[in-house]
Coordinates of C-alpha atoms in Angstrom, one line a residue:
X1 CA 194.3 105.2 67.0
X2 CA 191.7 104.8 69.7
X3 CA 193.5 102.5 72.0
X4 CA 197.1 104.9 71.2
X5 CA 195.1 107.5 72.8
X6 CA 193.7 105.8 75.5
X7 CA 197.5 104.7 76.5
X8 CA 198.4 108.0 76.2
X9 CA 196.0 108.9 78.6
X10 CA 197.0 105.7 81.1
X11 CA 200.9 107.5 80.6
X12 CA 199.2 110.5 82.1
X13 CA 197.3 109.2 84.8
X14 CA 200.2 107.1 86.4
X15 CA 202.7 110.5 85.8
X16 CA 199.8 112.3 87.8
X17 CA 199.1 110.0 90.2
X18 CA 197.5 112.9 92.4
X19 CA 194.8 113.9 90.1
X20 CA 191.4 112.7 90.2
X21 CA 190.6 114.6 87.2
X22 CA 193.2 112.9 85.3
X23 CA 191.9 109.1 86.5
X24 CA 188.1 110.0 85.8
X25 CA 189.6 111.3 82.1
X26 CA 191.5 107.6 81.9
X27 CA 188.4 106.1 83.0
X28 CA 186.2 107.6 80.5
X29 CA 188.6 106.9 77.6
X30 CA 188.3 103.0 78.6
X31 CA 184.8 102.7 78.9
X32 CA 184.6 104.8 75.1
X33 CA 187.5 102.0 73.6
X34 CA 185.4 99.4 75.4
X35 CA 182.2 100.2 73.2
X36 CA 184.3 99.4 70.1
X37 CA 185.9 96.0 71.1
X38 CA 184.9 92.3 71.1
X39 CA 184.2 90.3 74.0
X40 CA 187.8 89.3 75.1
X41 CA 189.6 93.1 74.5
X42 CA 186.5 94.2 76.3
X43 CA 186.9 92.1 79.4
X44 CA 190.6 93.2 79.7
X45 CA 189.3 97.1 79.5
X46 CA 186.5 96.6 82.1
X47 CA 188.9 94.8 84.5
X48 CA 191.0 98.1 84.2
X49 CA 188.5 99.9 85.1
X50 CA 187.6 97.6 88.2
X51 CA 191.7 98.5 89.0
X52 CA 190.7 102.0 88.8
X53 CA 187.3 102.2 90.4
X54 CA 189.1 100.3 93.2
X55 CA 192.3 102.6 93.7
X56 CA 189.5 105.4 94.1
X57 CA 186.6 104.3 95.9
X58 CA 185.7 108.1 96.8
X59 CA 185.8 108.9 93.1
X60 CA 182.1 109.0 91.4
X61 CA 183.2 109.4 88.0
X62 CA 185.2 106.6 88.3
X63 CA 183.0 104.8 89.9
X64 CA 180.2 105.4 87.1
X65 CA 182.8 104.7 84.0
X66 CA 183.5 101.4 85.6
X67 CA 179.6 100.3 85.8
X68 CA 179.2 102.1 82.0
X69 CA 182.2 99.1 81.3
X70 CA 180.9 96.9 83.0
X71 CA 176.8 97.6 81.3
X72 CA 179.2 97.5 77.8
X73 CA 180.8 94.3 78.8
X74 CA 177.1 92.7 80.0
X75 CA 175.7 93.2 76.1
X76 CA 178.5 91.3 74.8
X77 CA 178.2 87.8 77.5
X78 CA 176.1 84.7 78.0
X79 CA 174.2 83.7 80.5
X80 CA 176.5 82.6 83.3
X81 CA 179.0 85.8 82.6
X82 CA 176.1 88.2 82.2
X83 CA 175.1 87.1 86.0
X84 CA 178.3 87.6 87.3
X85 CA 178.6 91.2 85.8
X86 CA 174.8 92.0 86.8
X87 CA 175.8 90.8 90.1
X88 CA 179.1 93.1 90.3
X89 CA 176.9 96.0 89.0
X90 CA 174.8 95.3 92.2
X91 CA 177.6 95.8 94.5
X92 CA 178.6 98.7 93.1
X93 CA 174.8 100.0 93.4
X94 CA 175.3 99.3 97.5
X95 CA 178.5 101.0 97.4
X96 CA 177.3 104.4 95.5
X97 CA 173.4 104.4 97.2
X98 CA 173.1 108.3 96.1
X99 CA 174.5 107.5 92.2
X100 CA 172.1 107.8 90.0
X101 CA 173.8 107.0 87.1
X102 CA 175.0 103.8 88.4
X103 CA 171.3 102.7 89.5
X104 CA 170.2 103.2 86.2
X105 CA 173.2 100.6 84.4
X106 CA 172.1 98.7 86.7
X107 CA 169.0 98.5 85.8
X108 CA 169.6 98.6 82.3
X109 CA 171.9 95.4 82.9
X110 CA 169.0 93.7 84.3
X111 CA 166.8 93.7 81.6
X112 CA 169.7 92.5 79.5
X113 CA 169.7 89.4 81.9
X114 CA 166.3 89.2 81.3
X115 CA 166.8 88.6 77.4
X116 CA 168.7 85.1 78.6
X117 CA 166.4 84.0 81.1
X118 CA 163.4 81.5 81.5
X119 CA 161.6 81.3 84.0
X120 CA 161.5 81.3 87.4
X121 CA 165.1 83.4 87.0
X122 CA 163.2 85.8 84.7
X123 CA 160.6 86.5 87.7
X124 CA 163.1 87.2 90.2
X125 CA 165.6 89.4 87.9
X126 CA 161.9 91.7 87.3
X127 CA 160.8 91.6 90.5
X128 CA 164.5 93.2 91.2
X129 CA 163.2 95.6 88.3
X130 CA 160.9 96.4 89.9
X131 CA 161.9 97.4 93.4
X132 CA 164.6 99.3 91.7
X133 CA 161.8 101.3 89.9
X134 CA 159.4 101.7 93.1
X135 CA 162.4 103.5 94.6
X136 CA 163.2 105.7 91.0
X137 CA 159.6 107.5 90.1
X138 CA 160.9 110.2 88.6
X139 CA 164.2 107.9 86.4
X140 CA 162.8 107.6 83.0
X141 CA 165.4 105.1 82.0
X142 CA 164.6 102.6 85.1
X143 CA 160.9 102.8 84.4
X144 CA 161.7 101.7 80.6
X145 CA 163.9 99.1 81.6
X146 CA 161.4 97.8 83.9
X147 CA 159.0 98.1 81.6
X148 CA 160.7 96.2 79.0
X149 CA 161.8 93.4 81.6
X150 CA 157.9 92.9 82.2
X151 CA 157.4 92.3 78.2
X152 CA 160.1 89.8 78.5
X153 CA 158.5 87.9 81.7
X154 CA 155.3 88.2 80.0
X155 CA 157.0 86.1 76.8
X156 CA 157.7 83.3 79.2
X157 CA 154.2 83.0 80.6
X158 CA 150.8 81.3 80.9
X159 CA 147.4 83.0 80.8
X160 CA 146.5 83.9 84.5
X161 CA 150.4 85.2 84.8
X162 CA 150.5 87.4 81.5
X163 CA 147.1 89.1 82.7
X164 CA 148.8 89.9 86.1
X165 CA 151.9 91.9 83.9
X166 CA 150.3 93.3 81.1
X167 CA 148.0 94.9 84.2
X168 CA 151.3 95.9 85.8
X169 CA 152.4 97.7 82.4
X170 CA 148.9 99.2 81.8
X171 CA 149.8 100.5 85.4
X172 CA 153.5 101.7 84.4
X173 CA 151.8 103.1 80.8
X174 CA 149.0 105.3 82.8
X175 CA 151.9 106.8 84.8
X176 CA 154.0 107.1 82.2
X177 CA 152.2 108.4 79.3
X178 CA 154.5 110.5 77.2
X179 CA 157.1 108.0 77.5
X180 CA 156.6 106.2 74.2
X181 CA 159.2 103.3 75.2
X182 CA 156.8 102.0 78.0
X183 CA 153.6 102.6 75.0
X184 CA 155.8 100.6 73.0
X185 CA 156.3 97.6 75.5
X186 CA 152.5 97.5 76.8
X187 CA 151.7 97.6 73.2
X188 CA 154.0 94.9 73.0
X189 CA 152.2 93.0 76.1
X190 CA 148.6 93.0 75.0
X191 CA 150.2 91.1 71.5
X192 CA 151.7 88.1 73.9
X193 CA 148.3 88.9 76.0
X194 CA 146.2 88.3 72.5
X195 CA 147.8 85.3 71.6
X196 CA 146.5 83.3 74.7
X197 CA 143.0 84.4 74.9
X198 CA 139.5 83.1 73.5
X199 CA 137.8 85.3 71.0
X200 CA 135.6 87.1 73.1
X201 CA 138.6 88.3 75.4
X202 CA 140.8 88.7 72.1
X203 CA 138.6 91.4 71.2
X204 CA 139.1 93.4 74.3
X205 CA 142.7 93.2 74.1
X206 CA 142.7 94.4 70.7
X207 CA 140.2 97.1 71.4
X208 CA 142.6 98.9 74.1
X209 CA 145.6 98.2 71.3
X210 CA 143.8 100.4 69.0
X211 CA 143.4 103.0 71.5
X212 CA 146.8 102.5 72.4
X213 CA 147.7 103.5 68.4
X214 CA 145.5 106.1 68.2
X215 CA 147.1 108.2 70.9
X216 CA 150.6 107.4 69.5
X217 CA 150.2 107.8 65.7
X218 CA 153.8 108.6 65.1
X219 CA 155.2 105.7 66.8
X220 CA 155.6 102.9 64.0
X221 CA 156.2 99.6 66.6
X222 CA 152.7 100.0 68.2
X223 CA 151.2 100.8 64.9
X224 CA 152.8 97.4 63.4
X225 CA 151.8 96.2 67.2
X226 CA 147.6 96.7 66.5
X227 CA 148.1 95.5 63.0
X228 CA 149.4 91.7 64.1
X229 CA 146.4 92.3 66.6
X230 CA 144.2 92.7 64.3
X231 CA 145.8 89.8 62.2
X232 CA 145.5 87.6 64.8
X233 CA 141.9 88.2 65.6
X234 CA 140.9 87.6 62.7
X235 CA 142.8 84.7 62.6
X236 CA 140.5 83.4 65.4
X237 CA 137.6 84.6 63.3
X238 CA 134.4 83.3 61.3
X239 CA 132.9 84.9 58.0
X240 CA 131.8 88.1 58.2
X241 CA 133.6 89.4 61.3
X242 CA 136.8 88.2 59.8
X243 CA 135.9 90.1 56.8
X244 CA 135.2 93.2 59.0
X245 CA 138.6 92.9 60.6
X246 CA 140.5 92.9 57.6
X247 CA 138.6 96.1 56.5
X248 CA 139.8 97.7 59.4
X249 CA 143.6 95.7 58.7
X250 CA 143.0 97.8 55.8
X251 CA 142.3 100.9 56.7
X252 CA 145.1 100.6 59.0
X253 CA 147.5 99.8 56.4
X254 CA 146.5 102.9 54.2
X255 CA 146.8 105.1 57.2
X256 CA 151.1 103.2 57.5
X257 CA 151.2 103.2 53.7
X258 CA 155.0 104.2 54.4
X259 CA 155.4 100.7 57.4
X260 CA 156.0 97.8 54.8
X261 CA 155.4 95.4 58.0
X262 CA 151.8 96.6 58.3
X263 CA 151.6 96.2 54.8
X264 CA 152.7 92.7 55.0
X265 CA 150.5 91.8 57.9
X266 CA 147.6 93.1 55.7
X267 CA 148.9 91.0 52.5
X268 CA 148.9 87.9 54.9
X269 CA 145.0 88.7 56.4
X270 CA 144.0 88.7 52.6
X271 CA 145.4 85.8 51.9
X272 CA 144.1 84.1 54.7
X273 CA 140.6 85.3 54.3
X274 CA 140.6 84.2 50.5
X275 CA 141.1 80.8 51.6
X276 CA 137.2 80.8 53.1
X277 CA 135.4 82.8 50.1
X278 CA 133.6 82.0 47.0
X279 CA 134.5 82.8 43.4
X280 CA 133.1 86.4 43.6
X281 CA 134.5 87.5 46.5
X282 CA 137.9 85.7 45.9
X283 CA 138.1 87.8 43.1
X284 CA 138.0 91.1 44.9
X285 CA 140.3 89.5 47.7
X286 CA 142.9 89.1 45.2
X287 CA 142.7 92.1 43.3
X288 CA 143.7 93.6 46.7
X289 CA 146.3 91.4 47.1
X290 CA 147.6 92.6 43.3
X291 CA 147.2 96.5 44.1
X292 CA 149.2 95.9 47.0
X293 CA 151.6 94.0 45.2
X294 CA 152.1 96.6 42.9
X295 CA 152.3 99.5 45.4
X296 CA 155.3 97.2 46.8
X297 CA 157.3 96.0 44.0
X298 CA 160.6 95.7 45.6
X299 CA 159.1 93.3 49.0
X300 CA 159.3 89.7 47.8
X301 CA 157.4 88.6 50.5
X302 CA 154.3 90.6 49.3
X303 CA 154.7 89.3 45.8
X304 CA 155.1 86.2 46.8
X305 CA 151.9 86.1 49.4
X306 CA 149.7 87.3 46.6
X307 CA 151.7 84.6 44.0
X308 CA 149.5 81.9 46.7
X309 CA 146.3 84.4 46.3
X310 CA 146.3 84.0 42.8
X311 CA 147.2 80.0 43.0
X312 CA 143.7 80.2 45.5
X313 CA 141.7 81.5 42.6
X314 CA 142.9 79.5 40.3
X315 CA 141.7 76.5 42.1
X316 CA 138.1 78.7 41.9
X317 CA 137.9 80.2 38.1
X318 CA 136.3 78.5 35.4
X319 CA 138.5 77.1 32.5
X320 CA 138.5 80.3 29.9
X321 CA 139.3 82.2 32.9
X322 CA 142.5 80.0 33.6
X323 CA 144.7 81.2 31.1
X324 CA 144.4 84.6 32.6
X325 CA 145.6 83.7 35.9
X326 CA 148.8 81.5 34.4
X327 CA 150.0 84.6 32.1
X328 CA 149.8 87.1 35.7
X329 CA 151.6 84.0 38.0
X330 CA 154.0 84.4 35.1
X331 CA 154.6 87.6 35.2
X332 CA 154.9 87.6 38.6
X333 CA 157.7 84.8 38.7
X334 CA 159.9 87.2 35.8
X335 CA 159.5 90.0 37.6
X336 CA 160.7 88.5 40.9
X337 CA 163.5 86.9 38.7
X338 CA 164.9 90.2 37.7
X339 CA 164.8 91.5 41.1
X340 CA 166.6 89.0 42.3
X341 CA 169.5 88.7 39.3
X342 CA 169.5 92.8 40.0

C-alpha cells in the first residue's frame, strides 16, 4: 500500500511537472517508503531521490528529503558504502551552506561512520564532528552527534588520548547541561576513562560519575553508567574499601530498584567480594545475594550469580551446615527449570 501511494504520487509529479510543491510531496513520500525497506529497495529509492534533488537544485525541500534518504540509506550500509554516502551527504552540505536540516544529517551520518571505524579514520571522521559543531552552538542534534562520535573515538583509544576526549565531553557536558544525551555520552566516557586508570585515578573518575548521577536521577543509562563504575573500582579494590564500595553499589541499587542492570551489576560485586571473605561475613554476602535473588525471580542471570555465591559458601560451611546449602542450590536449579519449561 505504501509504495502504491508513493507511485501515485510519482503519476502526479510527472503530470505536474511545473509544481515544486508536487516534487517536494513525491520527495517526502520516498524518503517515508525508504524507512521501511531493506538495503537494496532502499538504494533504488534514494537514487530517485538523487534524480529529483538533481532536476531541482533550487528546491530545499527536495534537497533535504534526498539527504533524509540518503541518512536512511547510511544506517542500513558497511563500511565502504557508508563512506560513499557520508561523502555524498558532504556535497550536498557545500551545496545548501544555509540548510540546517541538511547539516544536521550530515552530522548524524558521521557518527554512524564512526560506529565502523578504527582508528586513525575514527579521528578524522570526529575531528569533522567537530568543526561541524564549532560552527552549530546553538543545533542540539550536532552537539549530540558530536558528542556521541567522541564516546566512540574514546572506545578506540589509549590512556593519554581518552583523557584528552573525555575532557573535550566534560567541555561539551558543561555547555550543554540540560541536554541529557551529551550526560549520557560523558557518563559514558569516564566508564572507558575508568577502565584504563590506576586506583587512585579510578576513584576520581568515579567520583565525578556519581556527581554526574546525582544531577540526572531520572536518566537510567548514567545511573547503570556509575554502577559499572563502581563495579569496576571495586574490582581494582582490597578489603575493606572494596567492601565500602559495594555498600555504596548497594545503596545505589535500592535507589534503581526498578533498573534490573544495576541490579545485576550489584549481584556481580557480591559475588566477587564473597570470593575474599571468611565464613562469617560470606554468610551475610550471600544472604544478600538471596534477597536479591528473590526480589528478581524472573532474571536468570541473578539466580544464577547467586547459584556461584552459594557454591562459594559451600566450600566455607562446616559439614552439618552442608545439607542446608544443597537443599537451597536445589531449589534454586527447579525453580530455574520451570522458568525456563514456562
Amino acid at each position: 500500500e505504501r509504495k502504491a501511494t508513493v507511485e501515485e504520487l510519482r503519476r502526479l509529479a510527472i503530470e505536474n511537472e511545473k509544481s515544486a510543491t508536487i516534487r517536494a510531496v513525491y520527495a517526502r513520500g520516498l524518503v517515508n517508503l525508504s524507512i521501511k525497506q531493506e538495503l537494496l529497495e532502499r538504494k533504488a529509492t534514494v537514487e530517485e531521490l538523487r534524480r529529483l534533488a538533481g532536476d531541482n537544485e533550487g528546491n530545499g525541500a527536495i534537497q533535504t528529503a534526498y539527504a533524509k534518504g540518503l541518512f536512511n540509506l547510511s544506517s542500513k550500509q558497511e563500511l565502504v558504502e557508508l563512506k560513499a554516502t557520508v561523502e555524498e551527504l558532504r556535497r550536498l552540505v557545500g551545496g545548501n551552506e544555509g540548510n540546517g536540516a541538511i547539516q544536521t544529517l550530515y552530522a548524524r551520518s558521521l557518527f554512524n561512520l564512526s560506529c565502523e571505524q578504527e582508528q586513525p579514520e575514527i579521528k578524522e571522521t570526529v575531528e569533522e564532528l567537530a568543526r561541524l559543531a564549532a560552527g552549530n552552538e546553538g543545533r542540539g542534534d550536532i552537539q549530540i552527534a558530536y558528542a556521541k562520535g567522541l564516546f566512540n573515538l574514546s572506545c578506540e583509544q589509549e590512556l593519554p588520548e581518552i583523557k584528552e576526549t573525555v575532557k573535550e565531553l566534560a567541555r561539551l557536558a558543561i555547555e550543554n547541561e540540560r541536554n541529557g544525551d551529551i550526560q549520557t555520552a560523558y557518563a559514558k566516557g569516564l566508564i572507558n576513562l575508568s577502565y584504563e586508570q590506576e586506583l587512585p585515578e579510578i576513584k576520581e573518575t568515579v567520583e565525578e560519575m556519581r556527581r554526574l548521577a546525582e544531577t540526572n536521577e531520572g536518566n537510567g543509562e548514567i545511573q547503570r553508567t556509575y554502577a559499572n563504575g563502581l563495579f569496576n573500582l571495586s574490582n581494582n579494590q582490597e578489603q575493606p574499601e572494596r567492601k565500602a564500595t559495594v555498600a555504596k553499589l548497594g545503596r545505589h541499587a535500592e535507589a534503581n530498584e526498578g533498573n534490573e542492570d544495576i541490579q545485576i551489576v550489584y549481584v556481580k560485586s557480591l559475588f566477587n567480594l564473597s570470593c575474599e571473605q571468611g565464613q562469617a561475613e560470606l554468610k551475610v554476602t550471600v544472604e544478600e545475594m538471596k534477597r536479591l535473588a528473590e526480589a528478581n525471580e524472573g532474571n536468570g542471570d541473578i539466580q544464577g550469580i547467586y547459584a556461584y555465591g552459594l557454591l562459594n559458601l559451600l566450600r566455607k560451611l562446616e559439614e552439618s551446615d552442608i545439607k542446608e546449602i544443597g537443599r537451597e542450590l536445589a531449589r534454586l536449579a527447579a525453580e530455574n527449570r520451570e522458568n525456563a519449561e514456562s
